[in-house]
Amino acid sequence: MVDLESEVPPLPPRYRFRDLLLGDQGWQNDDRVQVEFYMNENTFKERLKLFFIKNQRSSLRIRLFNFSLKLLSCLLYIIRVLLENPSQGNEWSRIFWVNRSLPLWGLQVLVALISLFETILLGYLSYKGNIWEQILRIPFILEIINAVPFIISIFWPSLRNLFVPVFLNCWLAKHALENMINDLHRAIQRTQSAMFNQVLILISTLLCLIFTCICGIQHLERIGKKLNLFDSLYFCIVTFSTVGFGDVTPETWSSKLFVVAMICVALVVLPIQFEQLAYLWMERQKSGGNYSRHRAQTEKHVVLCVSSLKIDLLMDFLNEFYAHPRLQDYYVVILCPTETDVQVRRVLQIPMWSQRVIYLQGSALKDQDLLRAKMDDAEACFILSSRCEVDRTSSDHQTILRAWAVKDFAPNCPLYVQILKPENKFHIKFADHVVCEEEFKYAMLALNCICPATSTLITLLVHTSRGQEGQQSPEQWQKMYGRCSGNEVYHIVLEESTFFAEYEGKSFTYASFHAHKKFGVCLIGVRREDNKNILLNPGPRYIMNATDTCFYINITKEENSAFKNQDQQKKSKVPRSFYHGPSRLPVHSIIASMGTVAIDLQDTSCRSASGPTTLSLPAEGSKEVRRPSIAPVLEVADTSSIQTCDLLSDQSEDETTPDEEISSNLEYAKGYPPYSPYIGSSPTFCHLLHEKVPFCCLRLDKSCQHNYYEDAKAYGFKNKIIIVAAETAGNGLYNFIVPLRAYYRPKKELNPIVLLLDNPLDDLLRCGVTFAADMVVVDKESTMSAEEDYMADAKTIVNVQTLFRLFSSLSIITELTHPANMRFMQFRAKDCYSLALSKLEKKERERGSNLAFMFRLPFAAGRVFSISMLDTLLYQSFVKDYMISITRLLLGLDTTPGSGFLCSMKITEDDLWIRTYARLYQKLCSSTGDVPIGIYRTESQKLTTSESQISISVEEWEDTKDPKEQGHHRSNHRNSMCSDQSDHPLLRRKSMQWARRLSRKGPKHSGKTAEKMTQQRLNLYRRSERQELAELVNNRMKHLGLSTVGYDEMNDHQSTLSYILINPSPDTRLELNDVVYLIRPDPLAYLPNSEPSRKNSICNTTGQDVREETQL
């Protein structure tokens, strides 16, 4: 076998790669052949075609030249008519022969030569094998008619005055204009709307018809009235407008025939053009047209990208967006791939919105549609997910693609993105503001179990309101609730503020308390100028700087407030030395723990940061000396006196015996979770187990080799459990568990969490529903496929109503898709108070309120909320870019070192000595550094009569009353009660009277048997529906072997109502069982930096690893 390498000659030096790159010219002396490649055939015809047709810019220039030639020929015809002096002769000679000067003839011949040559050349280049197709084209025939006679007259001078209908070149000019517009669009790479092209064609067609009619009538009337061009124009306008005055009419048969022909042509051509124009106009109304480039450069606009536009989403966005005064001049461009429905179309036709809202039908994934919306000039782009989709992950994928497309097209446009699943959040990390629905939903559900009605608190804070809701209501609680709902979060720089400028160099708690006392504003957080992180209640150690940005809660922002000077005499009555004088209290008397109120206190021991908070009275000995008083809030806290509370230790937080403490320490540790369920979750310091529990032990209803328990009662939990009823255990549950296991919660207050993936009655009873603290229902994804959008909550509403009827004392918390469906929670058809609230809601909606649903009792009490209400959080971020950060800090989704957390305390009888909210504010700021932000109040509901109040015996009631009294009581009972008759036995009179009559008419010889049957029948009639349900539950519990102790079927929450007062006035009286919302300072901020944490040594390494992995 021959060696191949020996046969291959070595590569010459001139073929080196360096020579090829540097362009060595030695190849020219070589025998190689250079080959050039062309995209088209390298022939003369192809080069001409490339120049005249294919090349966009050269073709545009040629067509523009052709258009100019046609217009020039029409202009030369008009000049010839104006200069002509009609010669004498017979009729036909005046039609076929005209007077044409030699220079004019020369110009027309030149134009004809150029036009004919160009037409023949273009016909040759576009020739595809069928010559008759080129010859029989109307433009080619018109060109032959207008150009050939002039060329023949060159060789035949007697034909120079032959009439040639040059005015027909206007149709060739129209044809050239259409081609020119198409080439123009291709050259500038921009597609104008078909509406513009159709309007242009219609106008040019109409002008050509009029011009042809003018010239034809004028020429044919040379043998009649000899009309000039103006008279011909007048006649054509009057004729085509169907007016027909009759003062100018054609006289010759040829002109009359021409008019008939032109009218027929107009009747055929114009309707077709108008029909196409109307069709395009209707299509444009559906697609929305374009947003003007000039308007985009002179006016400000934002773009709203949605997959489907619903009326509720549109009105929420518009009402919240235009609620801010500085956004009144903004335009809103809606980009949606679907057509608008009837309701949205009607709303967009309202003058208030039609001038500011522009709807465009298109996709955000198409650059053409983004160009129509002028996305590169937009101030912001809002991308919302469709939460009504069956597959929420698929909806997130569409949102991610839209965000990528917008970022690719307009990199500088700020993005405000709404996402559904937390695991998809890291795909849109580049967005300026992101709101993850499941994160906020589960966090609010968890905090509702710790701090009641946290969802209502957050919802009211992120909504724009004037605080006018409920002011015309006769009930006091609705007035207070509506007035306080107008509070929002605002910001201002300290040195520019009237509220806080005087507190420069003072502690944060001092500034917060005195600003509330003086102005009624609640300072909740600050941000350093050189730091992007917001600190909620950084504590008394934080010193206010002039450049700090202050975040406060108030009914309106400071810029919209008017300040009135108070009388100096009133100021002089207050001794300034109480707060500002040199005689300050001892430092150890200032930092007092909760539960101590005397001014001079020696008890400075550190207590739990979030233990049971009570504000008790001093000892009896101090009572005899003076009234209870509250320590003042110092301007600057003495850091040497503040004892650091080691929250990582267990001695200060759990009052347990040594044996219990040892067992507790062996069971729990504090650290960061070793595993993160999704990328982008914020690591949170919380309670952890030392060892991972086997999966088999997590099944509550099944025993395993490690334990034999099969129900929640057998576990013997010390605290009440929290049940979460969901269809699937998604990653969002991580945000539900973490707030309930946060490090600042004492271990003795940790509630067991039971995840219920299916909720039949037996499973509910096994998981301990009868002694549960709260039950959270998240059960709706299977109903997302409902044809009607509002039916997406049907399954959740019915399930919650079933739980409410079976377990009336159970605290049920749920979330709905649509706020309008909240009226069905705890629904009672004939409840007078619910009907009154329904009427109030309608009145508030008619007054233009954005919070008409706020007076529904389940929402006011925090039992239900809608995640769609938090859409306003994303909209508010356009004006308040800090709102998402503050909300995440309040909900515990983010943790910032030095930032406080949201908690609550309950007012007991021992705390009523404080009397007012202002004194409570002072007490909290001076003792623990807590900042109160609102009150959750519960009152008795007086307008309804609960079923449990009806306890009299029906038989005694009927036997002891005479007929008159019975009739009178019967009528009063009908007027006072509006509940369902089937709910209590008193309203079943007819059945019971019928049974009694039967028993009385029966044979007397039956004796005791008849009386026994009658008594059993009466007992069945007397039994109410509540008793039937209670008996059903008791029987099921006995069948399952569960204890029925603790199940109280008659305990009903319907007799109370609860509501929230956000930042109430300082003189608001405290009431028993009020729950006060607090922002408590970060306990870890008081730990010395040099002292490492000892208790979380087990979880230190894993926590650090997780933090590095999850921070993107």
JSON list of N, CA and C in Angstrom, two decimals, residues 206-255:
[
{"chain": "A", "resi": 206, "resn": "LEU", "atom": "N", "xyz": [-60.12, 59.70, -6.65]},
{"chain": "A", "resi": 206, "resn": "LEU", "atom": "CA", "xyz": [-61.11, 60.76, -6.77]},
{"chain": "A", "resi": 206, "resn": "LEU", "atom": "C", "xyz": [-60.56, 61.95, -7.56]},
{"chain": "A", "resi": 207, "resn": "LEU", "atom": "N", "xyz": [-59.30, 62.31, -7.33]},
{"chain": "A", "resi": 207, "resn": "LEU", "atom": "CA", "xyz": [-58.69, 63.42, -8.07]},
{"chain": "A", "resi": 207, "resn": "LEU", "atom": "C", "xyz": [-58.53, 63.07, -9.55]},
{"chain": "A", "resi": 208, "resn": "CYS", "atom": "N", "xyz": [-58.16, 61.84, -9.83]},
{"chain": "A", "resi": 208, "resn": "CYS", "atom": "CA", "xyz": [-58.01, 61.44, -11.22]},
{"chain": "A", "resi": 208, "resn": "CYS", "atom": "C", "xyz": [-59.35, 61.46, -11.96]},
{"chain": "A", "resi": 209, "resn": "LEU", "atom": "N", "xyz": [-60.41, 61.01, -11.28]},
{"chain": "A", "resi": 209, "resn": "LEU", "atom": "CA", "xyz": [-61.74, 61.06, -11.91]},
{"chain": "A", "resi": 209, "resn": "LEU", "atom": "C", "xyz": [-62.16, 62.49, -12.21]},
{"chain": "A", "resi": 210, "resn": "ILE", "atom": "N", "xyz": [-61.95, 63.37, -11.25]},
{"chain": "A", "resi": 210, "resn": "ILE", "atom": "CA", "xyz": [-62.34, 64.77, -11.45]},
{"chain": "A", "resi": 210, "resn": "ILE", "atom": "C", "xyz": [-61.51, 65.41, -12.55]},
{"chain": "A", "resi": 211, "resn": "PHE", "atom": "N", "xyz": [-60.19, 65.17, -12.53]},
{"chain": "A", "resi": 211, "resn": "PHE", "atom": "CA", "xyz": [-59.33, 65.78, -13.54]},
{"chain": "A", "resi": 211, "resn": "PHE", "atom": "C", "xyz": [-59.65, 65.25, -14.93]},
{"chain": "A", "resi": 212, "resn": "THR", "atom": "N", "xyz": [-59.89, 63.94, -15.03]},
{"chain": "A", "resi": 212, "resn": "THR", "atom": "CA", "xyz": [-60.26, 63.37, -16.34]},
{"chain": "A", "resi": 212, "resn": "THR", "atom": "C", "xyz": [-61.57, 63.93, -16.85]},
{"chain": "A", "resi": 213, "resn": "CYS", "atom": "N", "xyz": [-62.55, 64.08, -15.95]},
{"chain": "A", "resi": 213, "resn": "CYS", "atom": "CA", "xyz": [-63.84, 64.62, -16.34]},
{"chain": "A", "resi": 213, "resn": "CYS", "atom": "C", "xyz": [-63.71, 66.09, -16.75]},
{"chain": "A", "resi": 214, "resn": "ILE", "atom": "N", "xyz": [-62.90, 66.86, -16.03]},
{"chain": "A", "resi": 214, "resn": "ILE", "atom": "CA", "xyz": [-62.70, 68.28, -16.36]},
{"chain": "A", "resi": 214, "resn": "ILE", "atom": "C", "xyz": [-62.12, 68.42, -17.76]},
{"chain": "A", "resi": 215, "resn": "CYS", "atom": "N", "xyz": [-61.04, 67.71, -18.01]},
{"chain": "A", "resi": 215, "resn": "CYS", "atom": "CA", "xyz": [-60.37, 67.83, -19.30]},
{"chain": "A", "resi": 215, "resn": "CYS", "atom": "C", "xyz": [-61.24, 67.28, -20.44]},
{"chain": "A", "resi": 216, "resn": "GLY", "atom": "N", "xyz": [-61.95, 66.15, -20.19]},
{"chain": "A", "resi": 216, "resn": "GLY", "atom": "CA", "xyz": [-62.79, 65.59, -21.24]},
{"chain": "A", "resi": 216, "resn": "GLY", "atom": "C", "xyz": [-63.95, 66.48, -21.59]},
{"chain": "A", "resi": 217, "resn": "ILE", "atom": "N", "xyz": [-64.66, 67.04, -20.59]},
{"chain": "A", "resi": 217, "resn": "ILE", "atom": "CA", "xyz": [-65.79, 67.94, -20.85]},
{"chain": "A", "resi": 217, "resn": "ILE", "atom": "C", "xyz": [-65.32, 69.20, -21.55]},
{"chain": "A", "resi": 218, "resn": "GLN", "atom": "N", "xyz": [-64.22, 69.74, -21.10]},
{"chain": "A", "resi": 218, "resn": "GLN", "atom": "CA", "xyz": [-63.71, 70.98, -21.73]},
{"chain": "A", "resi": 218, "resn": "GLN", "atom": "C", "xyz": [-63.36, 70.74, -23.20]},
{"chain": "A", "resi": 219, "resn": "HIS", "atom": "N", "xyz": [-62.75, 69.60, -23.49]},
{"chain": "A", "resi": 219, "resn": "HIS", "atom": "CA", "xyz": [-62.35, 69.36, -24.88]},
{"chain": "A", "resi": 219, "resn": "HIS", "atom": "C", "xyz": [-63.57, 69.07, -25.77]},
{"chain": "A", "resi": 220, "resn": "LEU", "atom": "N", "xyz": [-64.52, 68.28, -25.26]},
{"chain": "A", "resi": 220, "resn": "LEU", "atom": "CA", "xyz": [-65.68, 67.94, -26.09]},
{"chain": "A", "resi": 220, "resn": "LEU", "atom": "C", "xyz": [-66.62, 69.12, -26.27]},
{"chain": "A", "resi": 221, "resn": "GLU", "atom": "N", "xyz": [-66.58, 70.09, -25.35]},
{"chain": "A", "resi": 221, "resn": "GLU", "atom": "CA", "xyz": [-67.43, 71.26, -25.49]},
{"chain": "A", "resi": 221, "resn": "GLU", "atom": "C", "xyz": [-66.79, 72.36, -26.34]},
{"chain": "A", "resi": 222, "resn": "ARG", "atom": "N", "xyz": [-65.69, 72.02, -27.01]},
{"chain": "A", "resi": 222, "resn": "ARG", "atom": "CA", "xyz": [-65.11, 72.98, -27.96]},
{"chain": "A", "resi": 222, "resn": "ARG", "atom": "C", "xyz": [-66.05, 73.28, -29.12]},
{"chain": "A", "resi": 223, "resn": "ILE", "atom": "N", "xyz": [-66.93, 72.32, -29.41]},
{"chain": "A", "resi": 223, "resn": "ILE", "atom": "CA", "xyz": [-67.88, 72.53, -30.49]},
{"chain": "A", "resi": 223, "resn": "ILE", "atom": "C", "xyz": [-69.23, 73.00, -29.96]},
{"chain": "A", "resi": 224, "resn": "GLY", "atom": "N", "xyz": [-69.32, 73.25, -28.65]},
{"chain": "A", "resi": 224, "resn": "GLY", "atom": "CA", "xyz": [-70.57, 73.70, -28.05]},
{"chain": "A", "resi": 224, "resn": "GLY", "atom": "C", "xyz": [-70.39, 75.06, -27.41]},
{"chain": "A", "resi": 225, "resn": "LYS", "atom": "N", "xyz": [-70.53, 75.09, -26.04]},
{"chain": "A", "resi": 225, "resn": "LYS", "atom": "CA", "xyz": [-70.43, 76.36, -25.32]},
{"chain": "A", "resi": 225, "resn": "LYS", "atom": "C", "xyz": [-69.01, 76.86, -25.18]},
{"chain": "A", "resi": 226, "resn": "LYS", "atom": "N", "xyz": [-68.04, 76.05, -25.56]},
{"chain": "A", "resi": 226, "resn": "LYS", "atom": "CA", "xyz": [-66.63, 76.42, -25.40]},
{"chain": "A", "resi": 226, "resn": "LYS", "atom": "C", "xyz": [-66.34, 76.74, -23.92]},
{"chain": "A", "resi": 227, "resn": "LEU", "atom": "N", "xyz": [-66.54, 75.73, -23.07]},
{"chain": "A", "resi": 227, "resn": "LEU", "atom": "CA", "xyz": [-66.30, 75.91, -21.65]},
{"chain": "A", "resi": 227, "resn": "LEU", "atom": "C", "xyz": [-64.81, 75.99, -21.36]},
{"chain": "A", "resi": 228, "resn": "ASN", "atom": "N", "xyz": [-64.46, 76.84, -20.41]},
{"chain": "A", "resi": 228, "resn": "ASN", "atom": "CA", "xyz": [-63.07, 76.87, -19.96]},
{"chain": "A", "resi": 228, "resn": "ASN", "atom": "C", "xyz": [-62.86, 75.83, -18.84]},
{"chain": "A", "resi": 229, "resn": "LEU", "atom": "N", "xyz": [-61.64, 75.76, -18.33]},
{"chain": "A", "resi": 229, "resn": "LEU", "atom": "CA", "xyz": [-61.32, 74.74, -17.32]},
{"chain": "A", "resi": 229, "resn": "LEU", "atom": "C", "xyz": [-62.07, 74.99, -16.00]},
{"chain": "A", "resi": 230, "resn": "PHE", "atom": "N", "xyz": [-62.26, 76.25, -15.65]},
{"chain": "A", "resi": 230, "resn": "PHE", "atom": "CA", "xyz": [-62.95, 76.54, -14.39]},
{"chain": "A", "resi": 230, "resn": "PHE", "atom": "C", "xyz": [-64.42, 76.13, -14.46]},
{"chain": "A", "resi": 231, "resn": "ASP", "atom": "N", "xyz": [-65.08, 76.44, -15.59]},
{"chain": "A", "resi": 231, "resn": "ASP", "atom": "CA", "xyz": [-66.47, 76.02, -15.74]},
{"chain": "A", "resi": 231, "resn": "ASP", "atom": "C", "xyz": [-66.60, 74.50, -15.74]},
{"chain": "A", "resi": 232, "resn": "SER", "atom": "N", "xyz": [-65.63, 73.85, -16.35]},
{"chain": "A", "resi": 232, "resn": "SER", "atom": "CA", "xyz": [-65.65, 72.39, -16.33]},
{"chain": "A", "resi": 232, "resn": "SER", "atom": "C", "xyz": [-65.47, 71.84, -14.92]},
{"chain": "A", "resi": 233, "resn": "LEU", "atom": "N", "xyz": [-64.58, 72.48, -14.15]},
{"chain": "A", "resi": 233, "resn": "LEU", "atom": "CA", "xyz": [-64.39, 72.07, -12.77]},
{"chain": "A", "resi": 233, "resn": "LEU", "atom": "C", "xyz": [-65.68, 72.26, -11.96]},
{"chain": "A", "resi": 234, "resn": "TYR", "atom": "N", "xyz": [-66.36, 73.40, -12.16]},
{"chain": "A", "resi": 234, "resn": "TYR", "atom": "CA", "xyz": [-67.61, 73.67, -11.46]},
{"chain": "A", "resi": 234, "resn": "TYR", "atom": "C", "xyz": [-68.66, 72.62, -11.81]},
{"chain": "A", "resi": 235, "resn": "PHE", "atom": "N", "xyz": [-68.76, 72.29, -13.07]},
{"chain": "A", "resi": 235, "resn": "PHE", "atom": "CA", "xyz": [-69.75, 71.30, -13.50]},
{"chain": "A", "resi": 235, "resn": "PHE", "atom": "C", "xyz": [-69.47, 69.93, -12.90]},
{"chain": "A", "resi": 236, "resn": "CYS", "atom": "N", "xyz": [-68.19, 69.54, -12.86]},
{"chain": "A", "resi": 236, "resn": "CYS", "atom": "CA", "xyz": [-67.86, 68.22, -12.32]},
{"chain": "A", "resi": 236, "resn": "CYS", "atom": "C", "xyz": [-68.14, 68.13, -10.82]},
{"chain": "A", "resi": 237, "resn": "ILE", "atom": "N", "xyz": [-67.80, 69.18, -10.08]},
{"chain": "A", "resi": 237, "resn": "ILE", "atom": "CA", "xyz": [-68.05, 69.15, -8.63]},
{"chain": "A", "resi": 237, "resn": "ILE", "atom": "C", "xyz": [-69.54, 69.09, -8.35]},
{"chain": "A", "resi": 238, "resn": "VAL", "atom": "N", "xyz": [-70.33, 69.90, -9.10]},
{"chain": "A", "resi": 238, "resn": "VAL", "atom": "CA", "xyz": [-71.78, 69.90, -8.88]},
{"chain": "A", "resi": 238, "resn": "VAL", "atom": "C", "xyz": [-72.37, 68.55, -9.26]},
{"chain": "A", "resi": 239, "resn": "THR", "atom": "N", "xyz": [-71.84, 67.94, -10.31]},
{"chain": "A", "resi": 239, "resn": "THR", "atom": "CA", "xyz": [-72.39, 66.66, -10.77]},
{"chain": "A", "resi": 239, "resn": "THR", "atom": "C", "xyz": [-72.03, 65.53, -9.82]},
{"chain": "A", "resi": 240, "resn": "PHE", "atom": "N", "xyz": [-70.76, 65.43, -9.44]},
{"chain": "A", "resi": 240, "resn": "PHE", "atom": "CA", "xyz": [-70.34, 64.33, -8.56]},
{"chain": "A", "resi": 240, "resn": "PHE", "atom": "C", "xyz": [-70.89, 64.47, -7.14]},
{"chain": "A", "resi": 241, "resn": "SER", "atom": "N", "xyz": [-71.19, 65.67, -6.72]},
{"chain": "A", "resi": 241, "resn": "SER", "atom": "CA", "xyz": [-71.79, 65.87, -5.40]},
{"chain": "A", "resi": 241, "resn": "SER", "atom": "C", "xyz": [-73.30, 65.67, -5.42]},
{"chain": "A", "resi": 242, "resn": "THR", "atom": "N", "xyz": [-73.86, 65.33, -6.59]},
{"chain": "A", "resi": 242, "resn": "THR", "atom": "CA", "xyz": [-75.31, 65.07, -6.77]},
{"chain": "A", "resi": 242, "resn": "THR", "atom": "C", "xyz": [-76.16, 66.27, -6.45]},
{"chain": "A", "resi": 243, "resn": "VAL", "atom": "N", "xyz": [-75.60, 67.46, -6.57]},
{"chain": "A", "resi": 243, "resn": "VAL", "atom": "CA", "xyz": [-76.40, 68.68, -6.35]},
{"chain": "A", "resi": 243, "resn": "VAL", "atom": "C", "xyz": [-77.14, 69.05, -7.63]},
{"chain": "A", "resi": 244, "resn": "GLY", "atom": "N", "xyz": [-76.38, 69.23, -8.71]},
{"chain": "A", "resi": 244, "resn": "GLY", "atom": "CA", "xyz": [-76.98, 69.47, -10.03]},
{"chain": "A", "resi": 244, "resn": "GLY", "atom": "C", "xyz": [-77.80, 70.74, -10.13]},
{"chain": "A", "resi": 245, "resn": "PHE", "atom": "N", "xyz": [-77.14, 71.91, -10.09]},
{"chain": "A", "resi": 245, "resn": "PHE", "atom": "CA", "xyz": [-77.87, 73.17, -10.21]},
{"chain": "A", "resi": 245, "resn": "PHE", "atom": "C", "xyz": [-78.48, 73.34, -11.61]},
{"chain": "A", "resi": 246, "resn": "GLY", "atom": "N", "xyz": [-77.78, 72.88, -12.64]},
{"chain": "A", "resi": 246, "resn": "GLY", "atom": "CA", "xyz": [-78.29, 72.99, -14.00]},
{"chain": "A", "resi": 246, "resn": "GLY", "atom": "C", "xyz": [-77.90, 74.26, -14.73]},
{"chain": "A", "resi": 247, "resn": "ASP", "atom": "N", "xyz": [-77.12, 75.15, -14.10]},
{"chain": "A", "resi": 247, "resn": "ASP", "atom": "CA", "xyz": [-76.69, 76.37, -14.80]},
{"chain": "A", "resi": 247, "resn": "ASP", "atom": "C", "xyz": [-75.63, 76.08, -15.84]},
{"chain": "A", "resi": 248, "resn": "VAL", "atom": "N", "xyz": [-74.82, 75.02, -15.66]},
{"chain": "A", "resi": 248, "resn": "VAL", "atom": "CA", "xyz": [-73.81, 74.61, -16.64]},
{"chain": "A", "resi": 248, "resn": "VAL", "atom": "C", "xyz": [-74.12, 73.17, -17.01]},
{"chain": "A", "resi": 249, "resn": "THR", "atom": "N", "xyz": [-74.43, 72.96, -18.28]},
{"chain": "A", "resi": 249, "resn": "THR", "atom": "CA", "xyz": [-74.77, 71.62, -18.75]},
{"chain": "A", "resi": 249, "resn": "THR", "atom": "C", "xyz": [-74.08, 71.36, -20.08]},
{"chain": "A", "resi": 250, "resn": "PRO", "atom": "N", "xyz": [-73.75, 70.12, -20.36]},
{"chain": "A", "resi": 250, "resn": "PRO", "atom": "CA", "xyz": [-73.18, 69.79, -21.68]},
{"chain": "A", "resi": 250, "resn": "PRO", "atom": "C", "xyz": [-74.24, 69.89, -22.77]},
{"chain": "A", "resi": 251, "resn": "GLU", "atom": "N", "xyz": [-73.83, 70.34, -23.98]},
{"chain": "A", "resi": 251, "resn": "GLU", "atom": "CA", "xyz": [-74.77, 70.53, -25.09]},
{"chain": "A", "resi": 251, "resn": "GLU", "atom": "C", "xyz": [-74.59, 69.48, -26.18]},
{"chain": "A", "resi": 252, "resn": "THR", "atom": "N", "xyz": [-73.39, 69.05, -26.41]},
{"chain": "A", "resi": 252, "resn": "THR", "atom": "CA", "xyz": [-73.15, 68.10, -27.51]},
{"chain": "A", "resi": 252, "resn": "THR", "atom": "C", "xyz": [-73.40, 66.68, -27.03]},
{"chain": "A", "resi": 253, "resn": "TRP", "atom": "N", "xyz": [-73.73, 65.82, -28.01]},
{"chain": "A", "resi": 253, "resn": "TRP", "atom": "CA", "xyz": [-74.00, 64.42, -27.64]},
{"chain": "A", "resi": 253, "resn": "TRP", "atom": "C", "xyz": [-72.75, 63.70, -27.18]},
{"chain": "A", "resi": 254, "resn": "SER", "atom": "N", "xyz": [-71.61, 64.12, -27.69]},
{"chain": "A", "resi": 254, "resn": "SER", "atom": "CA", "xyz": [-70.36, 63.46, -27.28]},
{"chain": "A", "resi": 254, "resn": "SER", "atom": "C", "xyz": [-70.02, 63.79, -25.84]},
{"chain": "A", "resi": 255, "resn": "SER", "atom": "N", "xyz": [-70.21, 65.03, -25.43]},
{"chain": "A", "resi": 255, "resn": "SER", "atom": "CA", "xyz": [-69.92, 65.41, -24.04]},
{"chain": "A", "resi": 255, "resn": "SER", "atom": "C", "xyz": [-70.92, 64.75, -23.09]}
]
